[in-house]
CSV table of C-alpha atoms in Angstrom, one decimal:
chain,number,residue,atom,x,y,z
A,1,MET,CA,0.1,-0.2,0.1
A,2,ASP,CA,1.3,3.8,-0.6
A,3,GLU,CA,2.3,5.4,2.0
A,4,LYS,CA,0.8,8.3,3.0
A,5,ALA,CA,1.1,11.5,1.6
A,6,LYS,CA,2.8,14.1,3.7
A,7,ILE,CA,1.2,17.6,4.3
A,8,LEU,CA,2.3,20.5,6.2
A,9,ILE,CA,0.2,23.2,7.4
A,10,VAL,CA,1.7,26.6,8.1
A,11,ASP,CA,-0.1,29.0,9.8
A,12,ASP,CA,0.3,31.3,13.6
A,13,GLU,CA,-3.2,30.8,14.5
A,14,ARG,CA,-4.0,27.6,16.4
A,15,LEU,CA,-7.6,27.6,15.5
A,16,ASN,CA,-6.7,27.1,12.3
A,17,LEU,CA,-3.9,24.8,12.7
A,18,ASN,CA,-6.6,22.9,14.4
A,19,VAL,CA,-9.4,22.5,11.9
A,20,LEU,CA,-7.4,22.2,8.7
A,21,SER,CA,-5.1,19.3,10.8
A,22,ASP,CA,-8.6,17.7,11.7
A,23,LEU,CA,-9.8,17.7,8.4
A,24,LEU,CA,-6.9,16.1,6.5
A,25,ARG,CA,-5.5,14.0,8.9
A,26,GLN,CA,-7.6,11.0,8.1
A,27,ASP,CA,-6.1,10.9,4.9
A,28,TYR,CA,-2.8,12.3,5.0
A,29,LYS,CA,0.2,12.3,7.4
A,30,VAL,CA,0.0,16.1,8.5
A,31,VAL,CA,2.9,17.9,10.0
A,32,LEU,CA,2.2,21.4,11.2
A,33,ALA,CA,4.3,24.9,11.7
A,34,LYS,CA,3.5,28.1,13.4
A,35,ASN,CA,5.4,30.5,11.5
A,36,GLY,CA,7.8,30.7,8.7
A,37,ASN,CA,11.0,29.9,10.0
A,38,GLN,CA,9.8,26.2,11.7
A,39,ALA,CA,8.0,26.1,7.8
A,40,LEU,CA,11.3,26.3,6.0
A,41,ASP,CA,12.6,24.2,8.9
A,42,ARG,CA,10.2,21.4,8.2
A,43,VAL,CA,10.3,21.7,3.9
A,44,ASN,CA,14.7,21.6,4.4
A,45,SER,CA,14.1,18.2,6.6
A,46,ASP,CA,15.2,14.8,5.4
A,47,ASN,CA,11.5,13.8,4.8
A,48,PRO,CA,10.2,17.0,2.8
A,49,PRO,CA,6.3,17.4,2.3
A,50,ASP,CA,4.5,16.6,-0.6
A,51,LEU,CA,2.6,19.4,-0.3
A,52,VAL,CA,2.1,22.6,1.8
A,53,LEU,CA,-0.8,24.9,2.7
A,54,LEU,CA,0.4,27.9,3.9
A,55,ASP,CA,-0.8,30.9,5.4
A,56,VAL,CA,-0.1,34.6,4.1
A,57,LEU,CA,0.0,37.0,7.5
A,58,MET,CA,2.2,35.4,9.8
A,59,PRO,CA,4.4,37.9,12.0
A,60,GLU,CA,8.0,37.8,11.4
A,61,MET,CA,8.0,36.2,7.9
A,62,ASP,CA,5.0,36.2,5.5
A,63,GLY,CA,3.6,33.6,3.4
A,64,TYR,CA,4.9,35.2,0.3
A,65,GLU,CA,8.7,35.2,1.6
A,66,VAL,CA,8.3,31.6,3.0
A,67,LEU,CA,7.1,30.5,-0.8
A,68,ARG,CA,9.7,33.0,-2.1
A,69,LYS,CA,12.5,31.1,0.2
A,70,MET,CA,11.2,27.7,-1.3
A,71,LYS,CA,11.3,28.7,-5.0
A,72,SER,CA,15.0,29.6,-4.6
A,73,ALA,CA,16.2,26.3,-3.6
A,74,ASP,CA,16.7,23.7,-5.8
A,75,GLU,CA,15.7,21.2,-3.0
A,76,THR,CA,12.4,22.9,-2.3
A,77,LYS,CA,11.3,24.5,-5.3
A,78,GLY,CA,9.1,21.6,-6.5
A,79,ILE,CA,6.8,21.2,-3.6
A,80,PRO,CA,3.7,22.5,-4.3
A,81,VAL,CA,2.3,25.4,-2.3
A,82,VAL,CA,-1.1,26.2,-2.0
A,83,PHE,CA,-1.6,29.6,0.0
A,84,ILE,CA,-4.6,29.5,2.2
A,85,THR,CA,-5.5,33.2,3.8
A,86,ALA,CA,-7.6,35.9,4.8
A,87,LEU,CA,-6.5,38.1,2.6
A,88,ASP,CA,-9.0,38.2,-0.2
A,89,SER,CA,-8.2,40.7,-3.0
A,90,GLU,CA,-7.6,40.1,-6.7
A,91,HIS,CA,-4.1,41.3,-6.1
A,92,ASP,CA,-2.7,39.1,-3.0
A,93,GLU,CA,-4.0,36.2,-5.1
A,94,ALA,CA,-2.5,37.2,-8.4
A,95,ARG,CA,0.8,38.0,-6.4
A,96,GLY,CA,0.3,34.7,-5.0
A,97,LEU,CA,0.3,32.9,-8.0
A,98,GLU,CA,2.9,35.1,-9.9
A,99,LEU,CA,5.3,33.5,-6.7
A,100,GLY,CA,4.5,30.0,-7.7
A,101,ALA,CA,1.8,29.0,-6.0
A,102,VAL,CA,-0.3,26.1,-7.2
A,103,ASP,CA,-3.5,27.4,-5.8
A,104,TYR,CA,-4.8,30.3,-3.9
A,105,ILE,CA,-7.9,29.4,-1.4
A,106,ARG,CA,-9.3,32.3,0.4
A,107,LYS,CA,-11.0,32.0,4.5
A,108,PRO,CA,-13.7,31.4,5.5
A,109,PHE,CA,-13.0,27.8,3.4
A,110,HIS,CA,-15.4,25.3,2.4
A,111,PRO,CA,-13.8,21.8,4.1
A,112,PRO,CA,-14.8,19.5,1.2
A,113,ILE,CA,-13.5,22.2,-1.5
A,114,VAL,CA,-9.9,22.5,0.4
A,115,LYS,CA,-9.8,18.3,0.6
A,116,ALA,CA,-10.8,18.5,-3.2
A,117,ARG,CA,-8.2,20.8,-4.2
A,118,VAL,CA,-5.4,19.2,-1.6
A,119,LYS,CA,-6.3,15.7,-3.4
A,120,ASN,CA,-5.9,17.1,-7.0
A,121,HIS,CA,-2.7,19.0,-6.2
A,122,LEU,CA,-1.5,16.0,-4.7
A,123,THR,CA,-2.4,13.6,-8.0
A,124,ILE,CA,-0.6,16.7,-10.1
A,125,ALA,CA,2.5,16.4,-8.3
A,126,ARG,CA,3.2,12.4,-8.0
A,127,GLN,CA,2.5,12.5,-11.9
A,128,ARG,CA,5.2,15.2,-12.0
A,129,LYS,CA,8.1,13.3,-10.0
A,130,LEU,CA,6.7,10.5,-12.0
A,131,LEU,CA,7.7,11.8,-15.4
A,132,GLU,CA,10.6,13.5,-14.1
A,133,GLY,CA,11.5,10.0,-13.5
A,134,LEU,CA,11.2,8.8,-17.0
A,135,ALA,CA,13.0,11.6,-18.2
A,136,ASN,CA,16.0,11.1,-16.5
A,137,LEU,CA,16.3,7.4,-17.0
A,138,ASP,CA,17.5,5.2,-19.9
A,139,GLY,CA,14.2,2.7,-21.1
A,140,LEU,CA,16.7,-0.2,-22.1
A,141,THR,CA,18.7,-0.5,-18.6
A,142,GLU,CA,16.8,1.4,-16.4
A,143,MET,CA,19.6,3.0,-14.8
A,144,PRO,CA,20.4,7.1,-15.2
A,145,ASN,CA,20.8,8.5,-18.6
A,146,ARG,CA,22.6,10.9,-20.6
A,147,ARG,CA,20.8,13.7,-19.1
A,148,SER,CA,20.7,12.2,-16.0
A,149,PHE,CA,24.6,11.9,-15.9
A,150,GLU,CA,24.8,15.9,-17.1
A,151,MET,CA,22.7,17.3,-14.0
A,152,ALA,CA,24.8,15.2,-11.7
A,153,LEU,CA,28.1,16.5,-13.2
A,154,ASP,CA,27.3,20.0,-12.9
A,155,ARG,CA,26.1,19.4,-9.4
A,156,GLU,CA,29.0,17.2,-8.1
A,157,TRP,CA,31.5,19.5,-10.0
A,158,ARG,CA,30.6,22.5,-7.6
A,159,ARG,CA,30.2,21.2,-4.7
A,160,CYS,CA,33.8,19.5,-4.7
A,161,SER,CA,35.1,22.7,-6.1
A,162,ARG,CA,33.9,24.1,-3.0
A,163,SER,CA,35.5,21.3,-0.9
A,164,GLY,CA,38.6,21.0,-2.9
A,165,ASP,CA,37.9,17.1,-3.2
A,166,ASN,CA,39.0,14.8,-6.0
A,167,MET,CA,36.7,13.7,-8.6
A,168,SER,CA,37.0,10.8,-10.9
A,169,LEU,CA,35.0,9.8,-14.1
A,170,VAL,CA,35.2,6.9,-16.1
A,171,MET,CA,34.0,5.9,-19.4
A,172,LEU,CA,33.6,2.7,-20.3
A,173,ASP,CA,32.9,1.3,-24.1
A,174,VAL,CA,31.6,-2.4,-24.9
A,175,ASP,CA,34.5,-3.6,-27.4
A,176,CYS,CA,33.3,-4.6,-30.8
A,177,PHE,CA,29.7,-4.0,-30.1
A,178,LYS,CA,28.7,-3.2,-33.7
A,179,GLN,CA,30.3,-6.4,-34.8
A,180,TYR,CA,28.2,-8.3,-31.6
A,181,ASN,CA,25.1,-6.7,-33.2
A,182,ASP,CA,25.6,-7.6,-36.7
A,183,SER,CA,26.5,-11.2,-35.4
A,184,TYR,CA,24.2,-12.3,-32.5
A,185,GLY,CA,21.3,-9.6,-33.6
A,186,HIS,CA,19.8,-6.4,-31.7
A,187,THR,CA,17.9,-7.9,-29.4
A,188,ALA,CA,21.6,-9.9,-28.0
A,189,GLY,CA,22.9,-7.0,-28.3
A,190,ASP,CA,20.1,-5.2,-26.1
A,191,GLU,CA,20.7,-8.0,-23.8
A,192,VAL,CA,24.3,-7.6,-23.6
A,193,LEU,CA,24.1,-4.2,-22.6
A,194,LYS,CA,21.4,-4.7,-19.7
A,195,LYS,CA,24.2,-7.3,-18.4
A,196,VAL,CA,26.6,-4.4,-18.1
A,197,ALA,CA,24.4,-1.9,-16.6
A,198,GLU,CA,23.9,-4.6,-13.9
A,199,VAL,CA,27.2,-5.0,-13.0
A,200,LEU,CA,27.7,-1.5,-12.9
A,201,LYS,CA,24.8,-0.8,-11.0
A,202,THR,CA,25.8,-3.4,-8.6
A,203,GLU,CA,29.5,-1.8,-8.1
A,204,VAL,CA,28.4,1.6,-8.2
A,205,GLN,CA,26.6,2.3,-4.7
A,206,ARG,CA,27.6,4.9,-2.8
A,207,PRO,CA,25.0,7.6,-2.6
A,208,ALA,CA,26.9,10.5,-4.6
A,209,ASP,CA,28.1,7.9,-7.0
A,210,VAL,CA,26.6,8.3,-10.7
A,211,ALA,CA,26.5,5.0,-13.3
A,212,ALA,CA,24.6,6.2,-16.1
A,213,ARG,CA,24.4,5.0,-20.3
A,214,TYR,CA,25.9,7.7,-22.0
A,215,GLY,CA,24.6,6.3,-25.1
A,216,GLY,CA,24.5,3.5,-27.4
A,217,GLU,CA,27.4,1.1,-25.9
A,218,GLU,CA,28.9,3.8,-23.6
A,219,PHE,CA,28.7,4.1,-20.1
A,220,VAL,CA,30.2,6.7,-17.8
A,221,LEU,CA,30.6,6.5,-13.9
A,222,LEU,CA,30.7,9.5,-11.9
A,223,LEU,CA,32.9,9.4,-8.8
A,224,PRO,CA,33.1,12.2,-6.4
A,225,GLU,CA,35.4,12.1,-4.0
A,226,THR,CA,37.5,9.6,-5.2
A,227,ASP,CA,41.5,9.6,-6.1
A,228,SER,CA,42.9,7.7,-9.0
A,229,ASP,CA,43.7,4.8,-6.7
A,230,GLY,CA,40.4,4.1,-6.1
A,231,GLY,CA,38.8,4.8,-9.1
A,232,ARG,CA,41.4,3.1,-11.4
A,233,TYR,CA,40.5,-0.2,-8.7
A,234,ILE,CA,37.1,0.2,-9.5
A,235,ALA,CA,37.2,0.2,-13.3
A,236,GLU,CA,39.8,-2.6,-13.1
A,237,LYS,CA,37.0,-4.6,-11.3
A,238,ILE,CA,34.4,-4.0,-13.4
A,239,ARG,CA,36.5,-4.8,-16.7
A,240,VAL,CA,37.1,-8.2,-15.1
A,241,LEU,CA,33.8,-8.9,-13.7
A,242,ILE,CA,32.3,-8.2,-17.2
A,243,SER,CA,34.8,-10.5,-18.9
A,244,GLU,CA,33.7,-13.0,-16.6
A,245,LEU,CA,30.4,-12.4,-17.2
A,246,ASP,CA,31.5,-14.8,-20.1
A,247,ILE,CA,29.6,-14.0,-23.2
A,248,GLU,CA,30.5,-15.3,-26.2
A,249,HIS,CA,31.6,-13.1,-28.6
A,250,GLY,CA,33.3,-14.6,-31.7
A,251,HIS,CA,34.0,-11.8,-33.6
A,252,SER,CA,35.9,-9.5,-31.3
A,253,SER,CA,39.3,-8.4,-31.7
A,254,ALA,CA,39.9,-8.4,-28.1
A,255,GLY,CA,39.2,-11.8,-27.7
A,256,ASN,CA,36.5,-15.0,-27.4
A,257,VAL,CA,34.0,-13.3,-24.9
A,258,LEU,CA,32.5,-9.9,-24.3
A,259,THR,CA,35.2,-7.2,-23.0
A,260,VAL,CA,35.2,-3.5,-21.9
A,261,SER,CA,37.5,-0.5,-22.4
A,262,LEU,CA,37.9,2.1,-19.5
A,263,GLY,CA,39.1,5.4,-19.5
A,264,GLY,CA,39.4,7.4,-16.6
A,265,VAL,CA,40.3,10.6,-15.3
A,266,THR,CA,41.2,11.8,-11.7
A,267,VAL,CA,40.8,15.7,-11.3
A,268,VAL,CA,40.8,18.7,-8.5
A,269,PRO,CA,37.3,20.7,-9.8
A,270,SER,CA,38.6,24.1,-10.0
A,271,ASN,CA,37.2,27.5,-11.2
A,272,PHE,CA,40.0,27.6,-13.6
A,273,SER,CA,38.4,24.2,-15.3
A,274,GLU,CA,35.0,23.3,-16.8
A,275,ALA,CA,33.5,19.9,-15.8
A,276,LYS,CA,33.1,18.9,-19.4
A,277,ASP,CA,37.0,18.7,-19.3
A,278,LEU,CA,36.6,15.9,-17.2
A,279,THR,CA,34.6,14.1,-19.8
A,280,VAL,CA,36.5,14.9,-22.3
A,281,GLY,CA,39.5,13.7,-20.7
A,282,ALA,CA,37.9,10.4,-19.8
A,283,ASP,CA,37.1,9.9,-23.5
A,284,SER,CA,40.6,10.6,-24.7
A,285,MET,CA,41.9,7.9,-22.2
A,286,LEU,CA,38.7,5.4,-23.4
A,287,TYR,CA,40.0,6.2,-27.2
A,288,GLU,CA,44.0,5.0,-26.2
A,289,ALA,CA,42.8,2.0,-24.4
A,290,LYS,CA,40.9,0.8,-27.8
A,291,ARG,CA,43.7,2.1,-29.7
A,292,ARG,CA,46.0,-0.1,-27.8
A,293,GLY,CA,43.8,-3.3,-27.8
A,294,ARG,CA,40.9,-3.1,-26.1
A,295,ASN,CA,40.0,-4.9,-22.9
A,296,MET,CA,41.9,-2.3,-20.2
A,297,VAL,CA,41.6,0.4,-18.4
A,298,LEU,CA,43.7,3.7,-19.1
A,299,TRP,CA,44.3,6.8,-16.6
A,300,THR,CA,45.0,9.6,-16.3
A,301,ASP,CA,45.8,12.2,-13.1
A,302,LEU,CA,45.4,15.6,-13.1
A,303,THR,CA,45.2,16.4,-9.9
B,1,MET,CA,6.6,13.2,16.6
B,2,PRO,CA,6.5,16.7,17.9
B,3,GLY,CA,10.5,17.2,16.5
B,4,GLU,CA,8.6,17.0,12.9
B,5,GLY,CA,5.8,19.1,14.1
B,6,ASN,CA,3.4,15.8,13.6
B,7,ALA,CA,0.0,16.6,13.8
B,8,GLU,CA,-0.5,13.1,15.4
B,9,SER,CA,1.8,14.2,18.9
B,10,VAL,CA,-1.7,15.0,20.2
B,11,ASP,CA,-2.7,11.4,20.3
B,12,VAL,CA,0.3,9.9,21.2
B,13,LEU,CA,0.1,12.3,24.1
B,14,GLU,CA,-2.7,10.6,25.5
B,15,GLU,CA,-0.8,7.3,25.3
B,16,LEU,CA,2.3,9.2,27.0
B,17,ARG,CA,-0.3,10.3,30.0
B,18,ILE,CA,-0.8,6.5,31.1
B,19,CYS,CA,2.9,6.2,31.0
B,20,PHE,CA,4.1,9.0,32.8
B,21,ASN,CA,5.0,8.9,36.5
B,22,ILE,CA,2.7,11.5,37.4
B,23,GLU,CA,4.4,12.0,41.2
B,24,ARG,CA,8.0,12.9,39.7
B,25,PHE,CA,7.2,14.0,36.5
B,26,GLY,CA,3.6,15.6,37.1
B,27,ASP,CA,5.0,19.4,36.4
B,28,GLN,CA,6.5,18.5,32.8
B,29,LEU,CA,3.4,16.5,31.7
B,30,ALA,CA,1.2,19.3,32.3
B,31,GLU,CA,3.8,21.5,30.7
B,32,LEU,CA,4.0,19.3,27.8
B,33,THR,CA,0.0,19.1,27.3
B,34,ARG,CA,0.0,22.5,27.1
B,35,TYR,CA,2.6,23.0,24.6
B,36,ILE,CA,1.3,19.9,22.4
B,37,GLU,CA,-2.2,21.3,22.7
B,38,ASN,CA,-1.0,24.7,21.4
B,39,PHE,CA,1.4,22.9,18.5
B,40,ASP,CA,4.4,24.9,19.8
B,41,PHE,CA,6.3,21.5,19.4
B,42,ASP,CA,9.4,22.7,19.7
B,43,ASP,CA,8.9,23.4,23.2
B,44,ALA,CA,7.2,20.4,24.0
B,45,ARG,CA,10.5,18.9,22.2
B,46,ASP,CA,12.3,20.7,25.0
B,47,VAL,CA,10.4,19.1,28.1
B,48,ILE,CA,10.7,15.5,26.6
B,49,GLU,CA,14.3,15.9,26.0
B,50,ARG,CA,14.6,16.9,29.9
B,51,VAL,CA,12.7,14.5,31.1
B,52,ALA,CA,14.8,12.0,28.6
B,53,ASP,CA,17.6,13.3,30.1
B,54,LYS,CA,16.6,12.6,33.9
B,55,LEU,CA,15.3,9.1,32.6
B,56,SER,CA,18.7,8.2,30.8
B,57,ILE,CA,17.0,7.5,27.7
B,58,PRO,CA,18.7,8.3,24.0
B,59,LEU,CA,16.8,10.6,21.7
B,60,ASP,CA,17.6,10.9,18.3
B,61,LYS,CA,19.2,14.2,17.4
B,62,ARG,CA,17.0,17.3,16.0
């Protein structure tokens, strides 16, 4: 069974919190906040709400300011916010909606309408999350796609730039994949890609690490806070594990079984370099590995 | 639950009332009830932390 959606109700009036909480508690997990700062604490928690019902008029920080702060942070800007307020002018409503609220309910409210609107907005939010997930996933291997990888690279590059940590990136290419497809058929080729993806998914499991399908028979591993020894170790392990899958490949120049070539690079991200340099570096190592005979790991350490 | 502002804290309060040693923690229970019924969860959490400390019960960090 699906876990109950979580709704944050923000209002400085105890009575309003009571009424709305009683209205929604049966269907949802309800959390409450009595001011703007508490609301921001709740939305920035490890388990943020799926929807926020937000009062406008509150002391210290009003609802507009809470929404503005939520919209300015990547982690919270996607949480739908419904204003529920005694401010009843069209100007106030327009302001709330222009700031990014998904709806605006005027007090006194009609409870069944509040319930219906909450339900509708949660449905929309759930569908949007699903679409976002699909847009970032490779359909064949069900692992992150290139778009997802590039977003992660950008995010981790900025993070490591701030912390001064190493960052490693590996590009992996299935050796003689065209010949495999030509000999065994595209369905068999797809199965091989799925098996390679399974190895990568199993071996790359730290929270910030990303294994993604870069395109065709090319995969990429993003390894933040990893030095060249650590990166090379995992790349070599993956190379061995894939050859040990023992998938027959009678038309490969690298052996009788399916193999992969890997190129890796380690850098310390800084303001003087760009994230794409990492991809270019790993790609040139991969090219060199293929030129030297395939089924190998080549690495460059630029730290 | 008060730490995350959970509305069900009010229900749990009833269960907690049974478990509390009223003679020892009567004041704290009254204080806790007042805060939770008023949805002042941060203050409620402080009371729970004080009681837990006296009973040597470790709590999750905020």
